[in-house]
Short mmCIF file of C-alpha atoms in Angstrom, two decimals:
data_model
loop_
_atom_site.label_atom_id
_atom_site.label_comp_id
_atom_site.label_asym_id
_atom_site.label_seq_id
_atom_site.Cartn_x
_atom_site.Cartn_y
_atom_site.Cartn_z
CA UNK A 1 -45.18 -62.99 -72.68
CA UNK A 2 -48.08 -60.65 -73.35
CA UNK A 3 -49.16 -58.34 -70.53
CA UNK A 4 -52.66 -59.77 -70.62
CA UNK A 5 -51.54 -63.38 -70.12
CA UNK A 6 -49.39 -62.39 -67.14
CA UNK A 7 -52.26 -60.35 -65.71
CA UNK A 8 -54.79 -63.20 -66.05
CA UNK A 9 -52.45 -65.64 -64.31
CA UNK A 10 -51.89 -63.11 -61.53
CA UNK A 11 -55.63 -62.63 -61.06
CA UNK A 12 -56.28 -66.38 -61.24
CA UNK A 13 -53.89 -66.96 -58.37
CA UNK A 14 -55.70 -64.31 -56.35
CA UNK A 15 -59.05 -66.07 -56.77
CA UNK A 16 -57.60 -69.49 -55.98
CA UNK A 17 -55.96 -68.21 -52.79
CA UNK A 18 -59.18 -66.51 -51.78
CA UNK A 19 -61.03 -69.78 -52.26
CA UNK A 20 -58.68 -72.18 -50.56
CA UNK A 21 -57.80 -69.95 -47.63
CA UNK A 22 -61.44 -69.91 -46.49
CA UNK A 23 -61.91 -73.67 -46.67
CA UNK A 24 -62.51 -73.82 -42.91
CA UNK A 25 -66.17 -72.86 -42.83
CA UNK A 26 -69.29 -70.92 -43.70
CA UNK A 27 -71.60 -68.43 -42.07
CA UNK A 28 -74.71 -69.37 -44.01
CA UNK A 29 -77.56 -70.75 -41.98
CA UNK A 30 -79.83 -73.26 -43.71
CA UNK A 31 -83.17 -71.91 -44.81
CA UNK A 32 -85.54 -71.98 -41.87
CA UNK A 33 -88.73 -73.94 -42.23
CA UNK A 34 -91.61 -71.55 -42.83
CA UNK A 35 -95.23 -72.07 -43.76
CA UNK A 36 -95.61 -72.44 -47.51
CA UNK A 37 -97.68 -69.27 -47.65
CA UNK A 38 -96.04 -67.08 -45.02
CA UNK A 39 -97.16 -63.45 -45.20
CA UNK A 40 -95.03 -60.36 -44.51
CA UNK A 41 -96.25 -56.76 -44.72
CA UNK A 42 -94.01 -53.70 -44.99
CA UNK A 43 -96.18 -50.95 -43.55
CA UNK A 44 -95.92 -47.21 -44.29
CA UNK A 45 -92.72 -47.55 -46.29
CA UNK A 46 -91.34 -45.39 -49.10
CA UNK A 47 -90.99 -47.57 -52.19
CA UNK A 48 -88.30 -47.14 -54.83
CA UNK A 49 -89.95 -49.35 -57.48
CA UNK A 50 -87.19 -48.99 -60.12
CA UNK A 51 -89.67 -49.03 -63.02
CA UNK A 52 -88.73 -45.36 -63.50
CA UNK A 53 -87.05 -42.67 -61.43
CA UNK A 54 -89.67 -41.89 -58.81
CA UNK A 55 -90.60 -42.60 -55.22
CA UNK A 56 -93.90 -43.92 -53.86
CA UNK A 57 -94.34 -42.49 -50.36
CA UNK A 58 -96.33 -44.07 -47.49
CA UNK A 59 -97.02 -47.47 -49.05
CA UNK A 60 -97.86 -50.91 -47.75
CA UNK A 61 -96.27 -53.84 -49.56
CA UNK A 62 -97.66 -57.33 -48.86
CA UNK A 63 -95.68 -60.48 -49.63
CA UNK A 64 -97.23 -63.93 -49.65
CA UNK A 65 -94.85 -66.83 -50.12
CA UNK A 66 -92.24 -65.77 -52.68
CA UNK A 67 -94.32 -63.07 -54.41
CA UNK A 68 -95.43 -59.51 -53.84
CA UNK A 69 -99.24 -59.67 -53.83
CA UNK A 70 -100.16 -56.07 -53.02
CA UNK A 71 -98.64 -52.60 -53.15
CA UNK A 72 -100.62 -49.47 -52.40
CA UNK A 73 -101.16 -46.45 -50.13
CA UNK A 74 -100.95 -47.29 -46.44
CA UNK A 75 -104.44 -45.90 -45.76
CA UNK A 76 -106.14 -48.17 -48.30
CA UNK A 77 -104.02 -51.35 -48.41
CA UNK A 78 -105.07 -54.01 -45.93
CA UNK A 79 -102.53 -55.92 -43.87
CA UNK A 80 -103.67 -59.58 -43.78
CA UNK A 81 -104.46 -61.08 -40.41
CA UNK A 82 -101.47 -62.96 -39.00
CA UNK A 83 -98.95 -61.27 -41.27
CA UNK A 84 -95.47 -60.53 -39.97
CA UNK A 85 -95.49 -56.75 -39.77
CA UNK A 86 -92.34 -54.79 -40.68
CA UNK A 87 -92.59 -51.11 -39.77
CA UNK A 88 -91.40 -48.99 -42.68
CA UNK A 89 -91.95 -45.43 -41.52
CA UNK A 90 -88.98 -43.30 -42.60
CA UNK A 91 -87.48 -46.25 -44.51
CA UNK A 92 -87.07 -47.11 -48.18
CA UNK A 93 -87.91 -50.38 -49.93
CA UNK A 94 -86.19 -51.21 -53.23
CA UNK A 95 -85.38 -54.35 -55.24
CA UNK A 96 -82.55 -56.51 -53.96
CA UNK A 97 -79.13 -55.95 -55.50
CA UNK A 98 -77.54 -58.17 -58.15
CA UNK A 99 -73.88 -59.16 -58.53
CA UNK A 100 -73.43 -60.09 -62.18
CA UNK A 101 -69.80 -61.15 -61.79
CA UNK A 102 -69.26 -63.44 -58.85
CA UNK A 103 -66.84 -66.31 -58.30
CA UNK A 104 -68.23 -69.21 -56.30
CA UNK A 105 -65.87 -71.14 -54.07
CA UNK A 106 -65.70 -74.79 -52.96
CA UNK A 107 -68.62 -76.24 -51.04
CA UNK A 108 -72.32 -76.92 -51.34
CA UNK A 109 -73.62 -73.92 -49.40
CA UNK A 110 -73.88 -75.84 -46.14
CA UNK A 111 -72.99 -74.23 -42.82
CA UNK A 112 -69.21 -74.29 -42.34
CA UNK A 113 -68.22 -74.51 -45.98
CA UNK A 114 -66.72 -71.67 -48.04
CA UNK A 115 -69.57 -71.49 -50.55
CA UNK A 116 -72.02 -70.97 -47.71
CA UNK A 117 -69.83 -68.19 -46.35
CA UNK A 118 -70.04 -66.33 -49.67
CA UNK A 119 -73.83 -66.76 -49.78
CA UNK A 120 -74.10 -65.27 -46.29
CA UNK A 121 -71.93 -62.26 -47.14
CA UNK A 122 -74.01 -61.58 -50.24
CA UNK A 123 -77.31 -61.66 -48.37
CA UNK A 124 -75.96 -59.54 -45.53
CA UNK A 125 -75.16 -56.88 -48.14
CA UNK A 126 -78.57 -56.97 -49.81
CA UNK A 127 -77.55 -59.10 -52.81
CA UNK A 128 -80.52 -61.32 -53.66
CA UNK A 129 -79.43 -62.52 -57.13
CA UNK A 130 -76.00 -63.29 -58.53
CA UNK A 131 -74.31 -64.67 -61.62
CA UNK A 132 -71.31 -66.92 -61.09
CA UNK A 133 -68.77 -66.54 -63.88
CA UNK A 134 -66.27 -68.88 -62.28
CA UNK A 135 -65.88 -71.50 -59.62
CA UNK A 136 -65.06 -75.15 -59.06
CA UNK A 137 -66.25 -77.34 -61.90
CA UNK A 138 -69.67 -78.92 -61.28
CA UNK A 139 -70.12 -77.61 -57.72
CA UNK A 140 -71.43 -74.26 -58.95
CA UNK A 141 -74.50 -76.04 -60.30
CA UNK A 142 -74.88 -77.91 -57.02
CA UNK A 143 -74.99 -74.66 -55.04
CA UNK A 144 -77.38 -73.06 -57.55
CA UNK A 145 -79.77 -76.00 -57.36
CA UNK A 146 -79.64 -76.31 -53.58
CA UNK A 147 -80.53 -72.63 -53.24
CA UNK A 148 -83.38 -73.06 -55.74
CA UNK A 149 -84.76 -76.03 -53.79
CA UNK A 150 -84.61 -74.14 -50.50
CA UNK A 151 -82.03 -76.49 -48.98
CA UNK A 152 -79.69 -73.57 -48.26
CA UNK A 153 -80.42 -69.87 -48.03
CA UNK A 154 -78.75 -67.63 -50.57
CA UNK A 155 -79.27 -65.37 -53.57
CA UNK A 156 -80.87 -66.82 -56.69
CA UNK A 157 -77.94 -67.97 -58.84
CA UNK A 158 -77.13 -68.27 -62.53
CA UNK A 159 -73.90 -70.13 -63.29
CA UNK A 160 -71.54 -70.22 -66.26
CA UNK A 161 -69.75 -73.28 -67.55
CA UNK A 162 -65.95 -73.53 -67.16
CA UNK A 163 -64.24 -70.86 -69.22
CA UNK A 164 -63.73 -71.28 -72.95
CA UNK A 165 -60.34 -69.95 -74.02
CA UNK A 166 -57.33 -70.76 -76.16
CA UNK A 167 -56.06 -73.49 -73.85
CA UNK A 168 -59.37 -75.11 -72.89
CA UNK A 169 -60.53 -75.59 -76.50
CA UNK A 170 -58.15 -75.97 -79.45
CA UNK A 171 -60.28 -75.68 -82.58
CA UNK A 172 -63.81 -74.78 -83.80
CA UNK A 173 -65.17 -78.32 -83.59
CA UNK A 174 -63.89 -78.73 -80.05
CA UNK A 175 -65.49 -75.47 -78.94
CA UNK A 176 -68.82 -76.42 -80.55
CA UNK A 177 -68.76 -79.77 -78.75
CA UNK A 178 -67.95 -78.11 -75.43
CA UNK A 179 -70.85 -75.66 -75.80
CA UNK A 180 -73.22 -78.56 -76.48
CA UNK A 181 -71.92 -80.39 -73.41
CA UNK A 182 -72.46 -77.34 -71.20
CA UNK A 183 -76.05 -77.09 -72.42
CA UNK A 184 -76.73 -80.75 -71.68
CA UNK A 185 -75.37 -80.67 -68.13
CA UNK A 186 -77.37 -77.53 -67.34
CA UNK A 187 -75.13 -74.47 -67.22
CA UNK A 188 -77.00 -71.18 -67.66
CA UNK A 189 -74.48 -69.34 -69.86
CA UNK A 190 -70.98 -69.38 -71.33
CA UNK A 191 -67.88 -67.58 -70.04
CA UNK A 192 -64.87 -66.86 -72.25
CA UNK A 193 -61.42 -65.60 -71.37
CA UNK A 194 -60.70 -64.98 -75.03
CA UNK A 195 -57.54 -65.92 -76.96
CA UNK A 196 -59.64 -68.30 -79.06
CA UNK A 197 -58.82 -66.86 -82.47
CA UNK A 198 -61.53 -65.61 -84.82
CA UNK A 199 -62.54 -69.01 -86.22
CA UNK A 200 -63.04 -70.70 -82.84
CA UNK A 201 -64.64 -67.56 -81.40
CA UNK A 202 -67.19 -67.44 -84.21
CA UNK A 203 -67.90 -71.15 -83.75
CA UNK A 204 -68.53 -70.55 -80.03
CA UNK A 205 -70.91 -67.67 -80.71
CA UNK A 206 -72.82 -69.56 -83.42
CA UNK A 207 -73.22 -72.70 -81.31
CA UNK A 208 -74.22 -70.63 -78.29
CA UNK A 209 -77.05 -69.11 -80.33
CA UNK A 210 -78.16 -72.55 -81.45
CA UNK A 211 -78.19 -73.79 -77.85
CA UNK A 212 -79.84 -70.65 -76.44
CA UNK A 213 -76.89 -69.69 -74.23
CA UNK A 214 -75.61 -66.15 -73.73
CA UNK A 215 -71.87 -65.48 -73.94
CA UNK A 216 -70.12 -63.29 -71.38
CA UNK A 217 -66.50 -62.50 -70.68
CA UNK A 218 -63.26 -61.12 -71.97
CA UNK A 219 -62.33 -59.60 -75.30
CA UNK A 220 -58.73 -60.20 -76.43
CA UNK A 221 -56.93 -58.54 -79.36
CA UNK A 222 -57.18 -61.65 -81.56
CA UNK A 223 -60.95 -61.03 -81.70
CA UNK A 224 -61.13 -57.29 -81.07
CA UNK A 225 -63.82 -55.05 -79.67
CA UNK A 226 -65.78 -54.44 -82.87
CA UNK A 227 -65.97 -58.15 -83.75
CA UNK A 228 -67.21 -58.86 -80.20
CA UNK A 229 -69.83 -56.12 -80.57
CA UNK A 230 -70.96 -57.63 -83.86
CA UNK A 231 -71.22 -61.04 -82.17
CA UNK A 232 -73.34 -59.58 -79.34
CA UNK A 233 -71.07 -60.82 -76.57
CA UNK A 234 -71.69 -59.31 -73.13
CA UNK A 235 -68.38 -57.65 -72.25
CA UNK A 236 -66.65 -57.81 -68.88
CA UNK A 237 -64.03 -55.37 -67.52
CA UNK A 238 -64.36 -52.94 -70.46
CA UNK A 239 -62.07 -55.33 -72.35
CA UNK A 240 -61.04 -54.12 -75.79
CA UNK A 241 -61.95 -50.48 -75.26
CA UNK A 242 -58.51 -49.29 -74.16
CA UNK A 243 -57.02 -50.81 -77.33
CA UNK A 244 -59.43 -48.77 -79.43
CA UNK A 245 -58.36 -45.53 -77.74
CA UNK A 246 -54.93 -45.91 -79.35
CA UNK A 247 -54.22 -44.54 -82.85
CA UNK A 248 -55.37 -46.94 -85.56
CA UNK A 249 -51.87 -47.88 -86.71
CA UNK A 250 -50.39 -48.18 -83.21
CA UNK A 251 -48.65 -51.53 -82.74
CA UNK A 252 -49.57 -51.54 -79.02
CA UNK A 253 -53.19 -52.29 -79.99
CA UNK A 254 -52.18 -55.95 -80.26
CA UNK A 255 -50.45 -55.93 -76.85
CA UNK A 256 -52.56 -53.85 -74.48
CA UNK A 257 -54.42 -56.05 -72.03
CA UNK A 258 -56.70 -55.40 -69.08
CA UNK A 259 -54.20 -53.31 -67.12
CA UNK A 260 -52.03 -50.78 -68.95
CA UNK A 261 -49.98 -48.38 -66.87
CA UNK A 262 -47.06 -48.26 -69.28
CA UNK A 263 -46.08 -45.94 -72.10
CA UNK A 264 -49.07 -46.80 -74.39
CA UNK A 265 -51.37 -45.21 -71.80
CA UNK A 266 -50.05 -41.80 -72.83
CA UNK A 267 -51.28 -42.30 -76.42
CA UNK A 268 -54.85 -43.27 -75.51
CA UNK A 269 -57.29 -40.60 -76.66
CA UNK A 270 -60.53 -40.19 -74.68
CA UNK A 271 -62.01 -38.24 -77.62
CA UNK A 272 -62.63 -41.65 -79.21
CA UNK A 273 -64.96 -42.73 -76.39
CA UNK A 274 -68.28 -41.29 -77.72
CA UNK A 275 -67.95 -43.19 -81.01
CA UNK A 276 -67.11 -46.44 -79.19
CA UNK A 277 -70.04 -45.95 -76.81
CA UNK A 278 -72.44 -45.28 -79.66
CA UNK A 279 -71.25 -48.42 -81.48
CA UNK A 280 -71.87 -50.38 -78.27
CA UNK A 281 -75.38 -48.98 -77.94
CA UNK A 282 -76.22 -49.78 -81.55
CA UNK A 283 -74.97 -53.33 -81.09
CA UNK A 284 -77.17 -53.76 -78.00
CA UNK A 285 -74.18 -55.00 -76.01
CA UNK A 286 -74.22 -54.88 -72.21
CA UNK A 287 -71.12 -54.08 -70.15
CA UNK A 288 -70.00 -54.90 -66.63
CA UNK A 289 -67.12 -52.46 -66.05
CA UNK A 290 -65.79 -53.87 -62.71
CA UNK A 291 -64.32 -50.43 -62.02
CA UNK A 292 -63.76 -51.04 -58.31
CA UNK A 293 -61.57 -54.11 -58.83
CA UNK A 294 -59.24 -52.37 -61.27
CA UNK A 295 -59.09 -49.28 -59.09
CA UNK A 296 -58.07 -51.57 -56.24
CA UNK A 297 -55.36 -53.24 -58.31
CA UNK A 298 -53.89 -49.91 -59.43
CA UNK A 299 -54.56 -47.98 -56.23
CA UNK A 300 -51.91 -45.28 -55.73
CA UNK A 301 -52.59 -45.29 -51.98
CA UNK A 302 -50.57 -48.45 -51.32
CA UNK A 303 -51.30 -51.80 -49.77
CA UNK A 304 -51.76 -50.51 -46.20
CA UNK A 305 -54.82 -48.53 -47.30
CA UNK A 306 -56.23 -51.68 -48.86
CA UNK A 307 -55.54 -53.70 -45.71
CA UNK A 308 -57.44 -51.08 -43.68
CA UNK A 309 -60.75 -51.82 -45.41
CA UNK A 310 -63.22 -52.68 -42.61
CA UNK A 311 -64.86 -55.57 -44.49
CA UNK A 312 -61.62 -57.54 -44.44
CA UNK A 313 -62.58 -58.78 -40.97
CA UNK A 314 -65.00 -61.08 -42.81
CA UNK A 315 -62.27 -62.52 -45.04
CA UNK A 316 -59.82 -65.24 -44.00
CA UNK A 317 -56.65 -63.66 -42.69
CA UNK A 318 -54.66 -66.06 -44.86
CA UNK A 319 -56.33 -64.53 -47.92
CA UNK A 320 -55.52 -60.99 -46.78
CA UNK A 321 -51.87 -61.91 -46.34
CA UNK A 322 -51.76 -63.62 -49.74
CA UNK A 323 -53.35 -60.60 -51.44
CA UNK A 324 -50.82 -58.35 -49.73
CA UNK A 325 -47.91 -60.39 -51.07
CA UNK A 326 -49.37 -60.40 -54.55
CA UNK A 327 -49.85 -56.64 -54.69
CA UNK A 328 -46.47 -55.77 -53.21
CA UNK A 329 -44.60 -58.25 -55.41
CA UNK A 330 -46.32 -57.44 -58.71
CA UNK A 331 -43.60 -56.41 -61.18
CA UNK A 332 -46.14 -54.71 -63.46
CA UNK A 333 -46.91 -52.14 -60.74
CA UNK A 334 -43.39 -51.69 -59.37
CA UNK A 335 -42.19 -48.14 -59.80
CA UNK A 336 -45.30 -46.95 -61.64
CA UNK A 337 -45.94 -43.27 -60.82
CA UNK A 338 -49.15 -42.60 -58.91
CA UNK A 339 -50.28 -40.15 -61.59
CA UNK A 340 -50.15 -42.86 -64.25
CA UNK A 341 -52.27 -45.18 -62.11
CA UNK A 342 -54.79 -42.36 -61.68
CA UNK A 343 -54.87 -41.79 -65.44
CA UNK A 344 -55.61 -45.47 -66.03
CA UNK A 345 -58.47 -45.39 -63.52
CA UNK A 346 -59.83 -42.14 -64.95
CA UNK A 347 -59.85 -43.49 -68.52
CA UNK A 348 -61.90 -46.46 -67.35
CA UNK A 349 -64.29 -44.11 -65.55
CA UNK A 350 -64.66 -42.03 -68.71
CA UNK A 351 -65.44 -45.19 -70.67
CA UNK A 352 -68.14 -46.26 -68.21
CA UNK A 353 -69.63 -42.76 -68.19
CA UNK A 354 -69.50 -42.63 -71.98
CA UNK A 355 -71.37 -45.92 -72.29
CA UNK A 356 -74.07 -44.72 -69.90
CA UNK A 357 -74.42 -41.36 -71.64
CA UNK A 358 -74.80 -43.07 -75.02
CA UNK A 359 -77.56 -45.30 -73.67
CA UNK A 360 -75.54 -48.54 -73.64
CA UNK A 361 -76.68 -50.75 -70.76
CA UNK A 362 -74.48 -51.35 -67.72
CA UNK A 363 -74.44 -54.15 -65.16
CA UNK A 364 -72.92 -54.25 -61.68
CA UNK A 365 -70.30 -56.96 -61.22
CA UNK A 366 -67.77 -57.22 -58.41
CA UNK A 367 -65.47 -60.06 -59.61
CA UNK A 368 -65.19 -61.07 -55.95
CA UNK A 369 -63.99 -62.70 -53.78
CA UNK A 370 -60.41 -61.74 -54.56
CA UNK A 371 -57.72 -59.07 -54.09
CA UNK A 372 -59.22 -57.16 -51.14
CA UNK A 373 -62.70 -57.44 -52.71
CA UNK A 374 -64.95 -59.21 -50.19
CA UNK A 375 -68.14 -60.83 -51.48
CA UNK A 376 -71.20 -58.62 -50.99
CA UNK A 377 -69.26 -55.59 -49.78
CA UNK A 378 -67.58 -55.44 -53.19
CA UNK A 379 -70.97 -54.84 -54.85
CA UNK A 380 -71.31 -51.60 -52.90
CA UNK A 381 -67.75 -50.64 -53.84
CA UNK A 382 -68.59 -51.16 -57.51
CA UNK A 383 -71.78 -49.09 -57.24
CA UNK A 384 -69.83 -46.30 -55.56
CA UNK A 385 -67.14 -46.47 -58.25
CA UNK A 386 -69.78 -46.08 -60.96
CA UNK A 387 -71.21 -43.09 -59.10
CA UNK A 388 -67.72 -41.59 -58.80
CA UNK A 389 -67.41 -42.03 -62.58
CA UNK A 390 -70.27 -39.56 -62.99
CA UNK A 391 -73.22 -41.93 -63.41
CA UNK A 392 -76.29 -40.60 -61.53
CA UNK A 393 -77.66 -42.52 -58.58
CA UNK A 394 -80.69 -43.85 -60.45
CA UNK A 395 -78.47 -45.08 -63.28
CA UNK A 396 -76.29 -46.97 -60.84
CA UNK A 397 -79.34 -48.46 -59.11
CA UNK A 398 -80.66 -49.58 -62.51
CA UNK A 399 -77.37 -51.33 -63.22
CA UNK A 400 -77.59 -53.06 -59.84
CA UNK A 401 -81.23 -54.20 -60.12
CA UNK A 402 -83.59 -54.10 -63.11
CA UNK A 403 -80.85 -54.12 -65.78
CA UNK A 404 -79.72 -57.56 -64.66
CA UNK A 405 -83.27 -58.91 -64.89
CA UNK A 406 -83.65 -57.37 -68.36
CA UNK A 407 -80.37 -58.80 -69.61
CA UNK A 408 -81.31 -62.27 -68.38
CA UNK A 409 -84.73 -62.02 -70.03
CA UNK A 410 -86.50 -62.18 -66.65
CA UNK A 411 -87.76 -58.62 -66.22
CA UNK A 412 -91.32 -59.89 -66.01
CA UNK A 413 -90.41 -61.94 -62.94
CA UNK A 414 -88.12 -59.79 -60.79
CA UNK A 415 -85.96 -56.66 -60.71
CA UNK A 416 -88.64 -54.11 -59.74
CA UNK A 417 -91.06 -53.68 -56.84
CA UNK A 418 -94.54 -54.47 -58.14
CA UNK A 419 -97.40 -56.86 -57.49
CA UNK A 420 -96.65 -60.26 -58.99
CA UNK A 421 -92.86 -59.85 -58.85
CA UNK A 422 -90.55 -62.10 -56.87
CA UNK A 423 -90.10 -60.74 -53.36
CA UNK A 424 -86.38 -59.89 -53.47
CA UNK A 425 -86.29 -56.68 -51.47
CA UNK A 426 -83.90 -54.39 -49.66
CA UNK A 427 -85.15 -52.24 -46.75
CA UNK A 428 -82.98 -49.17 -46.15
CA UNK A 429 -82.76 -46.45 -43.53
CA UNK A 430 -81.92 -43.77 -46.11
CA UNK A 431 -82.99 -42.83 -49.64
CA UNK A 432 -80.79 -44.54 -52.28
CA UNK A 433 -81.97 -42.13 -54.97
CA UNK A 434 -80.11 -39.39 -53.15
CA UNK A 435 -76.85 -41.32 -52.76
CA UNK A 436 -75.96 -44.90 -53.74
CA UNK A 437 -73.96 -45.18 -50.52
CA UNK A 438 -77.30 -45.35 -48.74
CA UNK A 439 -77.67 -48.93 -50.03
CA UNK A 440 -75.28 -49.82 -47.23
CA UNK A 441 -77.81 -48.57 -44.62
CA UNK A 442 -79.58 -51.93 -44.55
CA UNK A 443 -82.46 -52.44 -42.11
CA UNK A 444 -83.32 -55.87 -43.52
CA UNK A 445 -83.30 -58.08 -46.58
CA UNK A 446 -85.96 -60.28 -48.16
CA UNK A 447 -84.89 -63.04 -50.53
CA UNK A 448 -87.67 -64.96 -52.31
CA UNK A 449 -90.08 -63.98 -49.53
CA UNK A 450 -87.75 -64.98 -46.67
CA UNK A 451 -87.34 -61.99 -44.33
CA UNK A 452 -83.98 -61.37 -42.63
CA UNK A 453 -84.02 -58.60 -40.03
CA UNK A 454 -81.00 -56.43 -39.20
CA UNK A 455 -80.27 -58.52 -36.12
CA UNK A 456 -80.30 -61.71 -38.18
CA UNK A 457 -77.97 -60.17 -40.77
CA UNK A 458 -75.60 -59.06 -38.00
CA UNK A 459 -75.59 -62.57 -36.57
CA UNK A 460 -74.75 -63.98 -40.01
CA UNK A 461 -71.84 -61.56 -40.34
CA UNK A 462 -70.48 -62.39 -36.90
CA UNK A 463 -70.63 -66.12 -37.65
CA UNK A 464 -68.68 -65.36 -40.81
CA UNK A 465 -65.88 -63.76 -38.77
CA UNK A 466 -65.60 -66.91 -36.67
CA UNK A 467 -65.68 -69.50 -39.43
CA UNK A 468 -63.51 -67.55 -41.88
CA UNK A 469 -60.54 -67.93 -39.58
CA UNK A 470 -61.30 -71.28 -37.96
CA UNK A 471 -58.58 -73.91 -38.30
CA UNK A 472 -59.07 -75.88 -41.53
CA UNK A 473 -60.59 -79.33 -41.13
CA UNK A 474 -58.62 -80.86 -43.93
CA UNK A 475 -56.16 -79.80 -46.57
CA UNK A 476 -57.90 -79.21 -49.90
CA UNK A 477 -56.39 -79.33 -53.37
CA UNK A 478 -56.58 -76.14 -55.44
CA UNK A 479 -56.66 -78.07 -58.69
CA UNK A 480 -60.43 -77.87 -59.05
CA UNK A 481 -60.39 -74.07 -58.73
CA UNK A 482 -57.78 -73.26 -61.32
CA UNK A 483 -60.38 -72.22 -63.89
CA UNK A 484 -61.83 -69.53 -61.64
CA UNK A 485 -60.26 -66.32 -62.92
CA UNK A 486 -61.79 -62.87 -63.48
#
C-alpha cells in the first residue's frame, strides 16, 4: 500500500471523528433581525486597508447595510445620526480573515447542530469568508445558502462538490459527467484527491473549464506537479513538491506522498526549490500550504503538548480522545527521530517561503476541524506557521485576506477596506502589520455589516463549550461524511 493512500485514510478518519463526535450541538446564534439599512461607524480607528502595505491613521469608517459607504479622516468624515458608534482609538481595522480550506460538518447551521458550532468558532476568530473543500454531501450547499439568505449567521461560504478521485470516478467520460452534474446542482468549485490517472485528470480539467469551475486539491504522482501546474490546478498541502526535490531518476518519486519522514527525506534537495517556485509563478498557480496541520501531525513534542492547546476546550472531548489515539497509534510516526520530523517541517517551510519569494500567490487554509486543529483557531495557527517560515507579516495578511478574493475573482467586492466593499471587518487591539499574532487580539468582528462585539464573541465561545460536550440527542451514521478528507 502506498504511503499516500494510508495517509489519506488516516486523515479521513480524523475528519469523520471530528464531525460525528460533535453531533450534540452548536454555538451559532441565528442572525438577529436588524433594520435593512443599519448603520455602524468605527470612529478614530487605524485602518489596515490591505490594498498595499500601509496604515491609515485616525480614520472613520461608516458601514450602511452590508457595505462600507465612507472611509476618511476622523476630523472630516461625518458619523450619520443614529449610527451605532464603535470607538476605535488605539485600535486597528482590517479585512476579515478567510479560511480557504475548511471542512463543514453535519447540520444546517442552526443552533445546537455541529455545522452551526463551526460557523460560530470561525466568526469568533475573525473569519468572515471560508471555502469548504469537504463535508457531508448536499448539506454543504444548504449551509452556504442559509448563510447567504441571512437565516443563520456565519462566514460567506463557497463549497466544493464531493471529491473527484480514482475511486469516485472510473474513466474520463464518468468524470466529465460528474463535473456537469456538480455544475447543475450548484457547487462553486471542484475538489480532487488525485489518483485519477492522466486521461481522467485531463478530462476533469477540460470539463471544469467548459463549466466555469475552478479545480482545487491534491496532486498525486500519477499526474505530477508539472502537469498540475500546466493544468492550472490550485494546489493544496504543497502536494507534488517534495517529489520534485528528489533526484530525477529516484524511484521514490513515485511513492512519496504528503508525509515523508522516511529515508527518501534525506535525498530531498532544497536547492531545487527556487526553480519549482518560479515554475509555479509562471503558471499562475495558487498554493494553500496548510503548514500548521502537517507540523501538528509530525510534531516532535508529543501528544501531551498537542492536548495542552487551549482551544481544545471548544472541541468535543470525544474528538480530542480520538485524535490522541490516532496520533499515538500511527505506525508511520512510530520510532521516527525528532530531528527527521523537524527536517520534514523545515522543508515544507522552505517551499512556502520559496513560493512567496518567487511571487507565487499563497492562500491561508486550515484543513480543520481535525487532528487538534479547531475551526477558526486553526486559521491563526496557519498564519503563524507561515510567519515562522519567513514570510513577512504583510505577506501573511495578504494570504489571509485579499489573495482569497483575488483567486475567487471577487476582489472588486471584498478583501480590502474601501468604500463600496462588503463590510467584512476585523477590529483589533494591536497592529497586525507588526506581528500576525496580533490578529488574535480581537475587539470585535463585522460580517456582511453585522457587528459582533467582544462580549458577544465571548458568549458565542462559551456556548460552544457547553454544546460541544452535551450528550448526543441521537446516534448519527458517519456514512455521509466519508468523503470529507483533507
